[in-house]
Amino acid sequence: MKQKIIIAGSSNTDMVVKVPHIPAPGETILGSGFMTISGGKGANQAVAAARAGAEVLFIACVADDAFGTQSVEHYKKDGIDTSCIKVTSGTHSGIALINVADDGENSISVAPGANSLLLPEDIQACGKVLADAKIVLTQLEIPMTTVLAVAKAAHSNNIPFILNPAPGTEIPEELLEMTTLITPNETEAAIITGRDKFTEQDIPVMAGELINKGVQTVILTLGSKGVFLKSATFEGFIPGYQVKAVDTTAAGDVFNGALAAALAEEMPIKEAIDFAQRAAAISVTRMGAQPSAPYGKEIKEYKF
Ligand code: ATP
Ligand code: RIB
């Protein structure tokens, strides 16, 4: 039987331009292609988890515009339960403007729109469905008060709560104390632990500081270099997979979605990380956020 994961988070439509390099401040450059692609950290993670093999319920807020309607249709096609997606009026659905450079790197600006209207009471309204989840996962493209409501609901039902603290911002102590597993990248870990800059030597130190703040397990993601894991039973670097990067957009989201799916199936943590790193590496070989998320069979069988 598929394990149930609840993901609360953002739903965006990504407007993607292929560019030779990321433009500097004040610079205008000509791109070579334009795509409209389903995105948003919450939605990307929901799609990645569903394709990796989990039963997913996605809690989100979209506007009553064409982008919102189209996004919900896409989630349904991926078998995601959309019954807790709120449709609101008077604003636009979430939009992201993305430049993808020839080396696969990106720059992203987000206009949250309806994502800002996913409120704590919307989480409380989904209380019954939250109570029987195997894992709850969220990110930070929705209001912090809503993220706290999600964490409290998971905590009070003894459900493991995964926080992907992206985009990077300071985090209330109370939220970290309720977090079972946190998955920052290096920049996000530096912001949470109050650093302006960091070196490789800071990675284990930052992971230790997050544990001291009450988090049970830290998976610090390091892009093409893999991850640093600090748990009750293991501390160290775990390399990722070498691929030719076409578009790294949503690599972190695919990692988190696949990780949650693997942990919901009770895979041991290092195996779950391997599964998630395989999924994320496959995703960077393809353009776009949600279109790049692989399915379970491909994740297991892909030859690197
Ligand atoms: P993003 O913001 O691009 O979605 P992120 O900064 O949250 O990602 P990363 O640390 O860049 O997260 O990537 C998450 C995981 O994805 C990495 O730990 C790694 O397993 C995989 N990954 C990312 N980039 C690459 C790459 N270029 N090659 C192979 N694997 C990658
Ligand atoms: O993490 C990638 C995502 O960030 C994009 O899909 C974009 O919508 C922004 O939310």
Short mmCIF file of C-alpha atoms and ligand atoms in Angstrom, two decimals:
data_model
loop_
_atom_site.label_atom_id
_atom_site.label_comp_id
_atom_site.label_asym_id
_atom_site.label_seq_id
_atom_site.Cartn_x
_atom_site.Cartn_y
_atom_site.Cartn_z
CA MET A 1 0.00 0.00 0.00
CA LYS A 2 1.23 3.52 -0.80
CA GLN A 3 2.23 5.62 2.22
CA LYS A 4 0.47 8.96 2.73
CA ILE A 5 2.49 12.17 2.70
CA ILE A 6 1.05 15.61 3.31
CA ILE A 7 2.84 18.52 1.70
CA ALA A 8 1.84 22.11 2.41
CA GLY A 9 3.40 24.81 0.28
CA SER A 10 3.54 27.03 -2.76
CA SER A 11 2.11 26.53 -6.21
CA ASN A 12 3.68 28.67 -8.96
CA THR A 13 3.78 28.94 -12.70
CA ASP A 14 7.38 29.34 -13.84
CA MET A 15 8.14 31.69 -16.77
CA VAL A 16 11.49 30.39 -17.93
CA VAL A 17 13.96 32.08 -20.31
CA LYS A 18 17.08 30.24 -21.54
CA VAL A 19 20.04 32.66 -21.38
CA PRO A 20 23.79 32.37 -22.11
CA HIS A 21 24.57 33.60 -18.58
CA ILE A 22 22.65 35.00 -15.59
CA PRO A 23 22.32 38.76 -16.25
CA ALA A 24 24.27 41.08 -13.91
CA PRO A 25 22.42 44.00 -12.20
CA GLY A 26 21.45 46.51 -14.91
CA GLU A 27 22.32 44.12 -17.76
CA THR A 28 19.87 43.15 -20.51
CA ILE A 29 20.61 40.01 -22.50
CA LEU A 30 18.84 38.18 -25.29
CA GLY A 31 17.61 34.71 -24.43
CA SER A 32 17.11 31.76 -26.76
CA GLY A 33 13.85 30.21 -25.64
CA PHE A 34 10.75 30.75 -23.45
CA MET A 35 8.67 28.16 -21.58
CA THR A 36 5.72 28.28 -19.17
CA ILE A 37 6.22 25.40 -16.71
CA SER A 38 4.46 24.21 -13.52
CA GLY A 39 6.58 25.06 -10.48
CA GLY A 40 6.56 26.28 -6.88
CA LYS A 41 8.59 24.57 -4.19
CA GLY A 42 5.56 22.96 -2.52
CA ALA A 43 4.06 21.72 -5.77
CA ASN A 44 7.42 20.50 -7.11
CA GLN A 45 7.93 18.46 -3.93
CA ALA A 46 4.37 17.09 -4.10
CA VAL A 47 4.85 15.99 -7.73
CA ALA A 48 8.29 14.50 -6.99
CA ALA A 49 6.92 12.52 -4.01
CA ALA A 50 3.91 11.25 -5.99
CA ARG A 51 6.11 10.16 -8.93
CA ALA A 52 8.53 8.50 -6.51
CA GLY A 53 5.66 6.32 -5.29
CA ALA A 54 3.86 8.05 -2.40
CA GLU A 55 0.19 8.89 -1.94
CA VAL A 56 0.27 12.69 -1.71
CA LEU A 57 -2.18 15.27 -0.40
CA PHE A 58 -1.12 18.82 -1.29
CA ILE A 59 -2.30 21.79 0.80
CA ALA A 60 -1.91 25.06 -1.14
CA CYS A 61 -3.66 28.23 -2.31
CA VAL A 62 -4.12 29.31 -5.94
CA ALA A 63 -6.12 32.16 -7.46
CA ASP A 64 -9.20 31.78 -9.64
CA ASP A 65 -7.15 32.53 -12.77
CA ALA A 66 -5.94 30.42 -15.71
CA PHE A 67 -2.57 29.64 -14.06
CA GLY A 68 -4.20 28.35 -10.87
CA THR A 69 -6.75 26.23 -12.74
CA GLN A 70 -4.07 24.74 -14.99
CA SER A 71 -1.78 23.95 -12.04
CA VAL A 72 -4.49 22.05 -10.16
CA GLU A 73 -5.24 20.05 -13.33
CA HIS A 74 -1.54 19.10 -13.55
CA TYR A 75 -1.48 17.94 -9.90
CA LYS A 76 -4.57 15.78 -10.49
CA LYS A 77 -2.88 14.17 -13.51
CA ASP A 78 -0.02 13.17 -11.18
CA GLY A 79 -2.54 11.48 -8.88
CA ILE A 80 -2.21 14.12 -6.14
CA ASP A 81 -5.18 14.70 -3.81
CA THR A 82 -6.11 18.35 -4.43
CA SER A 83 -9.09 18.50 -2.05
CA CYS A 84 -7.21 20.83 0.35
CA ILE A 85 -6.16 23.36 -2.32
CA LYS A 86 -7.91 26.67 -1.61
CA VAL A 87 -8.98 28.79 -4.60
CA THR A 88 -9.07 32.50 -3.82
CA SER A 89 -9.98 35.69 -5.72
CA GLY A 90 -8.61 39.23 -5.77
CA THR A 91 -5.01 38.21 -6.43
CA HIS A 92 -2.96 36.20 -8.95
CA SER A 93 -1.64 32.65 -8.65
CA GLY A 94 2.04 32.34 -7.72
CA ILE A 95 4.46 33.28 -10.52
CA ALA A 96 8.23 32.75 -10.79
CA LEU A 97 10.46 34.48 -13.34
CA ILE A 98 13.41 32.19 -14.01
CA ASN A 99 16.62 32.60 -16.03
CA VAL A 100 18.34 29.30 -16.84
CA ALA A 101 21.95 29.72 -18.03
CA ASP A 102 23.90 27.44 -20.39
CA ASP A 103 25.72 25.82 -17.43
CA GLY A 104 22.37 24.84 -15.83
CA GLU A 105 22.48 27.51 -13.09
CA ASN A 106 19.48 29.75 -12.51
CA SER A 107 18.18 32.95 -10.92
CA ILE A 108 14.59 33.10 -9.68
CA SER A 109 12.23 35.94 -8.63
CA VAL A 110 8.88 34.91 -7.13
CA ALA A 111 5.61 36.90 -6.96
CA PRO A 112 3.81 34.81 -4.30
CA GLY A 113 0.25 36.13 -4.93
CA ALA A 114 -2.21 33.50 -3.66
CA ASN A 115 0.55 31.60 -1.81
CA SER A 116 0.54 34.44 0.77
CA LEU A 117 -3.11 33.68 1.46
CA LEU A 118 -2.57 30.10 2.63
CA LEU A 119 -3.38 30.77 6.29
CA PRO A 120 -3.14 28.86 9.61
CA GLU A 121 -6.93 28.36 9.58
CA ASP A 122 -6.60 26.54 6.23
CA ILE A 123 -4.24 24.08 7.94
CA GLN A 124 -6.66 23.67 10.85
CA ALA A 125 -9.46 23.00 8.34
CA CYS A 126 -7.38 20.06 7.03
CA GLY A 127 -6.80 18.78 10.60
CA LYS A 128 -8.53 15.42 10.08
CA VAL A 129 -6.53 14.48 6.98
CA LEU A 130 -3.30 15.64 8.60
CA ALA A 131 -3.82 13.30 11.53
CA ASP A 132 -3.36 10.13 9.46
CA ALA A 133 -0.27 11.16 7.45
CA LYS A 134 2.92 9.12 7.62
CA ILE A 135 5.10 12.21 7.02
CA VAL A 136 4.44 15.94 6.74
CA LEU A 137 6.70 18.18 4.61
CA THR A 138 6.80 21.92 4.05
CA GLN A 139 9.01 24.79 2.81
CA LEU A 140 9.05 28.59 3.27
CA GLU A 141 7.21 30.04 0.25
CA ILE A 142 4.02 30.33 2.35
CA PRO A 143 3.58 32.55 5.46
CA MET A 144 5.72 31.54 8.48
CA THR A 145 2.56 31.49 10.68
CA THR A 146 1.16 28.83 8.33
CA VAL A 147 4.38 26.81 8.42
CA LEU A 148 4.16 26.91 12.23
CA ALA A 149 0.55 25.69 12.08
CA VAL A 150 1.66 22.76 9.88
CA ALA A 151 4.48 21.89 12.28
CA LYS A 152 2.13 22.08 15.30
CA ALA A 153 -0.42 19.81 13.61
CA ALA A 154 2.29 17.24 12.80
CA HIS A 155 3.87 17.54 16.26
CA SER A 156 0.60 17.12 18.16
CA ASN A 157 -0.15 13.95 16.15
CA ASN A 158 3.40 12.55 16.58
CA ILE A 159 3.97 12.63 12.81
CA PRO A 160 7.55 13.21 11.56
CA PHE A 161 7.83 16.79 10.25
CA ILE A 162 10.34 17.61 7.49
CA LEU A 163 11.25 21.27 6.96
CA ASN A 164 12.96 22.31 3.73
CA PRO A 165 13.89 25.88 4.83
CA ALA A 166 13.82 27.40 1.33
CA PRO A 167 14.00 30.17 0.33
CA GLY A 168 16.48 31.03 3.08
CA THR A 169 15.27 33.15 5.99
CA GLU A 170 15.60 33.31 9.78
CA ILE A 171 13.50 30.67 11.52
CA PRO A 172 11.71 30.87 14.90
CA GLU A 173 13.26 28.62 17.59
CA GLU A 174 9.81 27.13 18.20
CA LEU A 175 9.71 25.82 14.62
CA LEU A 176 13.13 24.17 14.85
CA GLU A 177 12.12 22.48 18.12
CA MET A 178 9.20 20.78 16.30
CA THR A 179 11.29 19.76 13.27
CA THR A 180 12.19 16.09 12.95
CA LEU A 181 14.38 16.51 9.85
CA ILE A 182 15.69 19.70 8.22
CA THR A 183 17.11 19.92 4.68
CA PRO A 184 18.82 23.31 4.15
CA ASN A 185 21.34 24.02 1.43
CA GLU A 186 24.57 25.71 2.59
CA THR A 187 23.24 29.27 2.23
CA GLU A 188 20.03 28.46 4.09
CA ALA A 189 21.97 26.73 6.89
CA ALA A 190 24.21 29.82 7.21
CA ILE A 191 21.19 32.15 7.49
CA ILE A 192 19.48 29.97 10.12
CA THR A 193 22.68 29.70 12.18
CA GLY A 194 23.38 33.47 11.88
CA ARG A 195 26.43 33.48 9.55
CA ASP A 196 27.25 36.10 6.87
CA LYS A 197 29.68 33.74 5.17
CA PHE A 198 30.89 30.14 5.50
CA THR A 199 33.57 27.73 4.34
CA GLU A 200 33.52 23.93 3.95
CA GLN A 201 34.76 23.62 7.55
CA ASP A 202 31.54 25.29 8.75
CA ILE A 203 29.31 22.55 7.31
CA PRO A 204 29.56 20.04 10.22
CA VAL A 205 29.50 22.96 12.67
CA MET A 206 26.28 24.36 11.20
CA ALA A 207 24.71 20.88 11.27
CA GLY A 208 25.67 20.56 14.95
CA GLU A 209 24.18 23.95 15.76
CA LEU A 210 20.88 22.94 14.12
CA ILE A 211 20.82 19.76 16.25
CA ASN A 212 21.45 21.92 19.35
CA LYS A 213 18.41 24.00 18.39
CA GLY A 214 16.21 20.89 18.70
CA VAL A 215 16.18 19.36 15.20
CA GLN A 216 16.61 15.55 15.29
CA THR A 217 18.33 15.01 11.91
CA VAL A 218 20.08 17.42 9.53
CA ILE A 219 20.63 16.78 5.82
CA LEU A 220 22.63 19.72 4.49
CA THR A 221 22.47 19.63 0.69
CA LEU A 222 25.58 20.62 -1.26
CA GLY A 223 24.50 20.72 -4.92
CA SER A 224 26.62 18.50 -7.16
CA LYS A 225 28.79 17.56 -4.14
CA GLY A 226 25.97 15.60 -2.46
CA VAL A 227 24.90 16.03 1.17
CA PHE A 228 26.21 16.20 4.73
CA LEU A 229 24.16 14.04 7.10
CA LYS A 230 24.08 14.44 10.88
CA SER A 231 21.77 12.01 12.64
CA ALA A 232 21.76 10.04 15.88
CA THR A 233 23.69 7.21 14.18
CA PHE A 234 25.84 8.84 11.45
CA GLU A 235 27.76 12.03 10.73
CA GLY A 236 29.54 12.66 7.42
CA PHE A 237 29.50 13.58 3.73
CA ILE A 238 27.56 11.39 1.29
CA PRO A 239 28.50 12.07 -2.36
CA GLY A 240 25.85 12.59 -5.03
CA TYR A 241 25.80 11.46 -8.67
CA GLN A 242 27.79 13.03 -11.53
CA VAL A 243 25.63 14.26 -14.40
CA LYS A 244 25.77 16.95 -17.08
CA ALA A 245 23.57 19.73 -15.66
CA VAL A 246 21.01 21.13 -18.10
CA ASP A 247 18.78 22.91 -15.53
CA THR A 248 19.25 22.72 -11.75
CA THR A 249 15.85 24.35 -11.04
CA ALA A 250 14.00 22.26 -8.43
CA ALA A 251 16.89 19.86 -7.74
CA GLY A 252 16.31 20.55 -4.04
CA ASP A 253 12.56 20.03 -4.45
CA VAL A 254 12.96 16.69 -6.22
CA PHE A 255 15.44 15.67 -3.50
CA ASN A 256 12.93 16.54 -0.74
CA GLY A 257 9.91 14.93 -2.43
CA ALA A 258 11.76 11.69 -3.17
CA LEU A 259 13.32 11.69 0.32
CA ALA A 260 9.89 12.01 1.96
CA ALA A 261 8.53 9.19 -0.23
CA ALA A 262 11.45 6.92 0.71
CA LEU A 263 11.23 7.69 4.44
CA ALA A 264 7.46 7.12 4.41
CA GLU A 265 8.25 3.59 3.18
CA GLU A 266 10.57 3.25 6.17
CA MET A 267 13.76 3.08 4.10
CA PRO A 268 16.79 3.56 6.40
CA ILE A 269 18.06 7.15 6.26
CA LYS A 270 21.20 6.54 4.15
CA GLU A 271 19.25 4.48 1.61
CA ALA A 272 16.56 7.16 1.50
CA ILE A 273 19.24 9.81 0.84
CA ASP A 274 20.68 7.71 -1.98
CA PHE A 275 17.22 7.35 -3.54
CA ALA A 276 16.67 11.13 -3.22
CA GLN A 277 20.10 11.97 -4.67
CA ARG A 278 19.45 9.67 -7.65
CA ALA A 279 16.10 11.40 -8.25
CA ALA A 280 17.59 14.91 -7.93
CA ALA A 281 20.55 14.12 -10.21
CA ILE A 282 18.19 12.79 -12.90
CA SER A 283 16.11 15.98 -12.59
CA VAL A 284 19.07 18.28 -13.32
CA THR A 285 19.62 16.53 -16.68
CA ARG A 286 16.24 17.89 -17.85
CA MET A 287 14.65 21.32 -18.30
CA GLY A 288 12.00 22.65 -15.94
CA ALA A 289 10.75 22.05 -12.42
CA GLN A 290 7.91 19.52 -12.43
CA PRO A 291 8.59 18.05 -15.90
CA SER A 292 12.06 17.04 -14.66
CA ALA A 293 10.86 14.91 -11.69
CA PRO A 294 11.47 11.19 -12.38
CA TYR A 295 9.24 8.19 -11.53
CA GLY A 296 10.15 5.49 -8.98
CA LYS A 297 11.19 2.85 -11.54
CA GLU A 298 13.52 5.26 -13.33
CA ILE A 299 15.03 6.43 -10.04
CA LYS A 300 15.93 2.83 -9.15
CA GLU A 301 17.15 1.77 -12.61
CA TYR A 302 18.90 4.89 -14.03
CA LYS A 303 22.52 4.23 -15.05
CA PHE A 304 24.81 7.11 -14.01
P1 ATP B 1 17.59 24.28 -5.91
O1 ATP B 1 17.41 25.58 -5.21
O2 ATP B 1 18.46 24.35 -7.15
O3 ATP B 1 16.34 23.53 -6.15
P2 ATP B 1 18.91 23.50 -3.47
O4 ATP B 1 19.92 24.59 -3.39
O5 ATP B 1 17.78 23.49 -2.54
O6 ATP B 1 18.41 23.31 -4.97
P3 ATP B 1 21.01 21.60 -3.86
O7 ATP B 1 21.91 21.39 -2.70
O8 ATP B 1 21.50 22.44 -4.99
O9 ATP B 1 19.61 22.10 -3.30
O10 ATP B 1 20.60 20.19 -4.50
C1 ATP B 1 19.89 19.19 -3.78
C2 ATP B 1 20.43 17.84 -4.18
O11 ATP B 1 20.25 17.67 -5.59
C3 ATP B 1 21.93 17.68 -3.96
O12 ATP B 1 22.22 17.26 -2.63
C4 ATP B 1 22.28 16.62 -5.00
O13 ATP B 1 21.95 15.33 -4.55
C5 ATP B 1 21.34 16.99 -6.16
N1 ATP B 1 21.99 17.90 -7.13
C6 ATP B 1 21.90 19.24 -7.21
N2 ATP B 1 22.65 19.75 -8.21
C7 ATP B 1 23.24 18.68 -8.80
C8 ATP B 1 24.15 18.53 -9.91
N3 ATP B 1 24.61 19.58 -10.61
N4 ATP B 1 24.55 17.27 -10.22
C9 ATP B 1 24.12 16.19 -9.54
N5 ATP B 1 23.26 16.28 -8.48
C10 ATP B 1 22.82 17.50 -8.11
O1 RIB B 2 12.75 25.47 -6.24
C1 RIB B 2 12.38 25.82 -7.54
C2 RIB B 2 11.12 26.62 -7.52
O2 RIB B 2 11.34 27.85 -6.84
C3 RIB B 2 10.60 27.03 -8.89
O3 RIB B 2 9.75 26.07 -9.47
C4 RIB B 2 9.93 28.36 -8.62
O4 RIB B 2 8.55 28.34 -8.78
C5 RIB B 2 10.32 28.76 -7.19
O5 RIB B 2 9.30 28.55 -6.31
#
